[in-house]
mmCIF file of C-alpha atoms in Angstrom:
data_model
loop_
_atom_site.group_PDB
_atom_site.id
_atom_site.type_symbol
_atom_site.label_atom_id
_atom_site.label_comp_id
_atom_site.label_asym_id
_atom_site.label_seq_id
_atom_site.Cartn_x
_atom_site.Cartn_y
_atom_site.Cartn_z
ATOM 1 C CA UNK A 1 -81.069 0.174 -17.327
ATOM 2 C CA UNK A 2 -77.761 -1.686 -17.717
ATOM 3 C CA UNK A 3 -77.549 -0.619 -21.365
ATOM 4 C CA UNK A 4 -77.547 3.099 -20.515
ATOM 5 C CA UNK A 5 -74.466 5.031 -21.570
ATOM 6 C CA UNK A 6 -72.413 6.583 -18.786
ATOM 7 C CA UNK A 7 -72.657 10.358 -18.537
ATOM 8 C CA UNK A 8 -69.444 12.367 -18.800
ATOM 9 C CA UNK A 9 -68.807 16.000 -17.963
ATOM 10 C CA UNK A 10 -66.267 18.054 -19.888
ATOM 11 C CA UNK A 11 -65.232 21.341 -18.312
ATOM 12 C CA UNK A 12 -63.735 24.167 -20.352
ATOM 13 C CA UNK A 13 -62.309 26.272 -17.524
ATOM 14 C CA UNK A 14 -61.789 29.897 -18.625
ATOM 15 C CA UNK A 15 -62.815 29.079 -22.185
ATOM 16 C CA UNK A 16 -61.860 32.583 -23.312
ATOM 17 C CA UNK A 17 -58.186 31.702 -22.797
ATOM 18 C CA UNK A 18 -58.342 29.251 -25.719
ATOM 19 C CA UNK A 19 -58.271 32.172 -28.103
ATOM 20 C CA UNK A 20 -55.313 34.324 -29.035
ATOM 21 C CA UNK A 21 -57.277 37.450 -29.894
ATOM 22 C CA UNK A 22 -57.633 38.461 -26.263
ATOM 23 C CA UNK A 23 -54.754 40.796 -27.042
ATOM 24 C CA UNK A 24 -54.789 42.629 -30.359
ATOM 25 C CA UNK A 25 -51.610 43.033 -32.384
ATOM 26 C CA UNK A 26 -50.556 46.283 -34.064
ATOM 27 C CA UNK A 27 -48.928 44.239 -36.844
ATOM 28 C CA UNK A 28 -51.591 43.541 -39.511
ATOM 29 C CA UNK A 29 -49.999 40.260 -40.636
ATOM 30 C CA UNK A 30 -49.677 39.051 -37.067
ATOM 31 C CA UNK A 31 -53.302 40.008 -36.372
ATOM 32 C CA UNK A 32 -54.395 38.123 -39.488
ATOM 33 C CA UNK A 33 -52.531 35.026 -38.264
ATOM 34 C CA UNK A 34 -54.138 35.340 -34.820
ATOM 35 C CA UNK A 35 -57.616 35.739 -36.314
ATOM 36 C CA UNK A 36 -57.071 32.719 -38.586
ATOM 37 C CA UNK A 37 -55.858 30.545 -35.694
ATOM 38 C CA UNK A 38 -58.748 31.669 -33.509
ATOM 39 C CA UNK A 39 -61.163 30.870 -36.341
ATOM 40 C CA UNK A 40 -59.709 27.364 -36.590
ATOM 41 C CA UNK A 41 -60.006 26.865 -32.833
ATOM 42 C CA UNK A 42 -63.594 28.125 -32.790
ATOM 43 C CA UNK A 43 -64.589 25.931 -35.744
ATOM 44 C CA UNK A 44 -63.051 22.846 -34.127
ATOM 45 C CA UNK A 45 -64.730 23.617 -30.811
ATOM 46 C CA UNK A 46 -68.118 24.156 -32.465
ATOM 47 C CA UNK A 47 -67.771 20.857 -34.322
ATOM 48 C CA UNK A 48 -66.988 19.140 -31.036
ATOM 49 C CA UNK A 49 -69.916 20.781 -29.219
ATOM 50 C CA UNK A 50 -72.606 20.755 -31.848
ATOM 51 C CA UNK A 51 -72.211 18.403 -34.804
ATOM 52 C CA UNK A 52 -73.504 15.006 -35.792
ATOM 53 C CA UNK A 53 -70.212 13.601 -34.473
ATOM 54 C CA UNK A 54 -70.612 15.273 -31.072
ATOM 55 C CA UNK A 55 -71.077 12.763 -28.257
ATOM 56 C CA UNK A 56 -74.606 12.503 -26.872
ATOM 57 C CA UNK A 57 -73.687 11.319 -23.390
ATOM 58 C CA UNK A 58 -71.630 14.378 -22.455
ATOM 59 C CA UNK A 59 -72.498 17.480 -20.484
ATOM 60 C CA UNK A 60 -70.354 20.433 -21.562
ATOM 61 C CA UNK A 61 -69.619 23.135 -18.996
ATOM 62 C CA UNK A 62 -67.632 26.286 -19.716
ATOM 63 C CA UNK A 63 -66.530 29.110 -17.450
ATOM 64 C CA UNK A 64 -65.257 32.542 -18.316
ATOM 65 C CA UNK A 65 -64.552 35.840 -16.625
ATOM 66 C CA UNK A 66 -64.907 37.586 -20.006
ATOM 67 C CA UNK A 67 -68.247 36.550 -21.514
ATOM 68 C CA UNK A 68 -68.288 39.687 -23.648
ATOM 69 C CA UNK A 69 -65.049 38.606 -25.388
ATOM 70 C CA UNK A 70 -66.379 35.219 -26.517
ATOM 71 C CA UNK A 71 -67.152 34.653 -30.177
ATOM 72 C CA UNK A 72 -70.907 35.109 -30.821
ATOM 73 C CA UNK A 73 -71.079 31.565 -32.237
ATOM 74 C CA UNK A 74 -70.147 30.189 -28.796
ATOM 75 C CA UNK A 75 -72.841 32.267 -27.095
ATOM 76 C CA UNK A 76 -75.588 31.220 -29.516
ATOM 77 C CA UNK A 77 -78.487 29.208 -28.086
ATOM 78 C CA UNK A 78 -77.871 25.491 -28.356
ATOM 79 C CA UNK A 79 -74.120 25.606 -27.820
ATOM 80 C CA UNK A 80 -74.504 25.674 -24.056
ATOM 81 C CA UNK A 81 -78.071 25.108 -22.893
ATOM 82 C CA UNK A 82 -77.841 27.076 -19.683
ATOM 83 C CA UNK A 83 -76.038 30.343 -19.056
ATOM 84 C CA UNK A 84 -75.553 31.382 -15.447
ATOM 85 C CA UNK A 85 -74.100 34.740 -14.471
ATOM 86 C CA UNK A 86 -72.477 34.327 -11.066
ATOM 87 C CA UNK A 87 -71.830 37.626 -9.371
ATOM 88 C CA UNK A 88 -70.314 38.545 -6.042
ATOM 89 C CA UNK A 89 -72.217 38.176 -2.796
ATOM 90 C CA UNK A 90 -74.040 40.830 -0.828
ATOM 91 C CA UNK A 91 -73.263 41.100 2.888
ATOM 92 C CA UNK A 92 -76.028 38.770 4.114
ATOM 93 C CA UNK A 93 -75.126 36.051 1.616
ATOM 94 C CA UNK A 94 -71.417 36.498 2.376
ATOM 95 C CA UNK A 95 -72.078 35.919 6.091
ATOM 96 C CA UNK A 96 -74.118 32.776 5.337
ATOM 97 C CA UNK A 97 -71.388 31.567 2.971
ATOM 98 C CA UNK A 98 -68.700 32.057 5.618
ATOM 99 C CA UNK A 99 -70.856 30.324 8.239
ATOM 100 C CA UNK A 100 -70.928 27.271 5.946
ATOM 101 C CA UNK A 101 -67.271 26.872 6.978
ATOM 102 C CA UNK A 102 -68.508 26.486 10.578
ATOM 103 C CA UNK A 103 -67.452 30.023 11.420
ATOM 104 C CA UNK A 104 -69.385 32.031 13.978
ATOM 105 C CA UNK A 105 -71.360 35.136 13.061
ATOM 106 C CA UNK A 106 -68.619 37.236 14.679
ATOM 107 C CA UNK A 107 -65.819 35.457 12.778
ATOM 108 C CA UNK A 108 -67.727 35.940 9.513
ATOM 109 C CA UNK A 109 -68.053 39.681 10.176
ATOM 110 C CA UNK A 110 -64.370 39.907 11.089
ATOM 111 C CA UNK A 111 -63.531 38.412 7.688
ATOM 112 C CA UNK A 112 -65.907 40.815 5.921
ATOM 113 C CA UNK A 113 -64.282 43.759 7.682
ATOM 114 C CA UNK A 114 -60.840 42.509 6.647
ATOM 115 C CA UNK A 115 -62.130 41.998 3.088
ATOM 116 C CA UNK A 116 -63.302 45.632 2.951
ATOM 117 C CA UNK A 117 -59.840 46.778 4.022
ATOM 118 C CA UNK A 118 -58.117 44.631 1.372
ATOM 119 C CA UNK A 119 -60.675 45.402 -1.377
ATOM 120 C CA UNK A 120 -61.945 48.926 -0.645
ATOM 121 C CA UNK A 121 -63.467 49.439 -4.122
ATOM 122 C CA UNK A 122 -65.446 46.183 -4.281
ATOM 123 C CA UNK A 123 -69.197 46.595 -3.963
ATOM 124 C CA UNK A 124 -69.736 42.832 -3.639
ATOM 125 C CA UNK A 125 -67.819 40.039 -1.938
ATOM 126 C CA UNK A 126 -65.964 37.563 -4.179
ATOM 127 C CA UNK A 127 -66.486 33.980 -2.994
ATOM 128 C CA UNK A 128 -63.003 32.737 -3.858
ATOM 129 C CA UNK A 129 -61.421 35.511 -1.803
ATOM 130 C CA UNK A 130 -63.767 34.850 1.120
ATOM 131 C CA UNK A 131 -62.989 31.146 0.930
ATOM 132 C CA UNK A 132 -59.242 31.830 1.098
ATOM 133 C CA UNK A 133 -59.732 34.091 4.097
ATOM 134 C CA UNK A 134 -61.979 31.555 5.841
ATOM 135 C CA UNK A 135 -59.567 28.685 5.300
ATOM 136 C CA UNK A 136 -56.708 30.717 6.756
ATOM 137 C CA UNK A 137 -58.794 31.181 9.879
ATOM 138 C CA UNK A 138 -59.535 27.469 10.319
#
């Protein structure tokens, strides 16, 4: 048991921001340069994630708000073993989430009502926004 390797976690927060091609260029030469640089970044990342030199005692975690914009090689099975799509909360889950901040049922509903005023087009509640609103109330 003492010979076990420590486990490390590497987080790639907003992994899509590593790549330049999020915005396309109208200049063909500039676009070619962007594509080449992105290709180099992707190849280096894939080597780091999934090669014989990749560390075995590391858990890789990546987040993105733009899964559809990621290179298909990054989305391929084996690159990241588990893919979790985290969506907004429905009203019942939002109330339970807000109550985890030790808010009353009434306080939670007050925040949800305020959220609806500030985000009238949202069909779900975004946790980070709810958290900000809850912390302001505490």
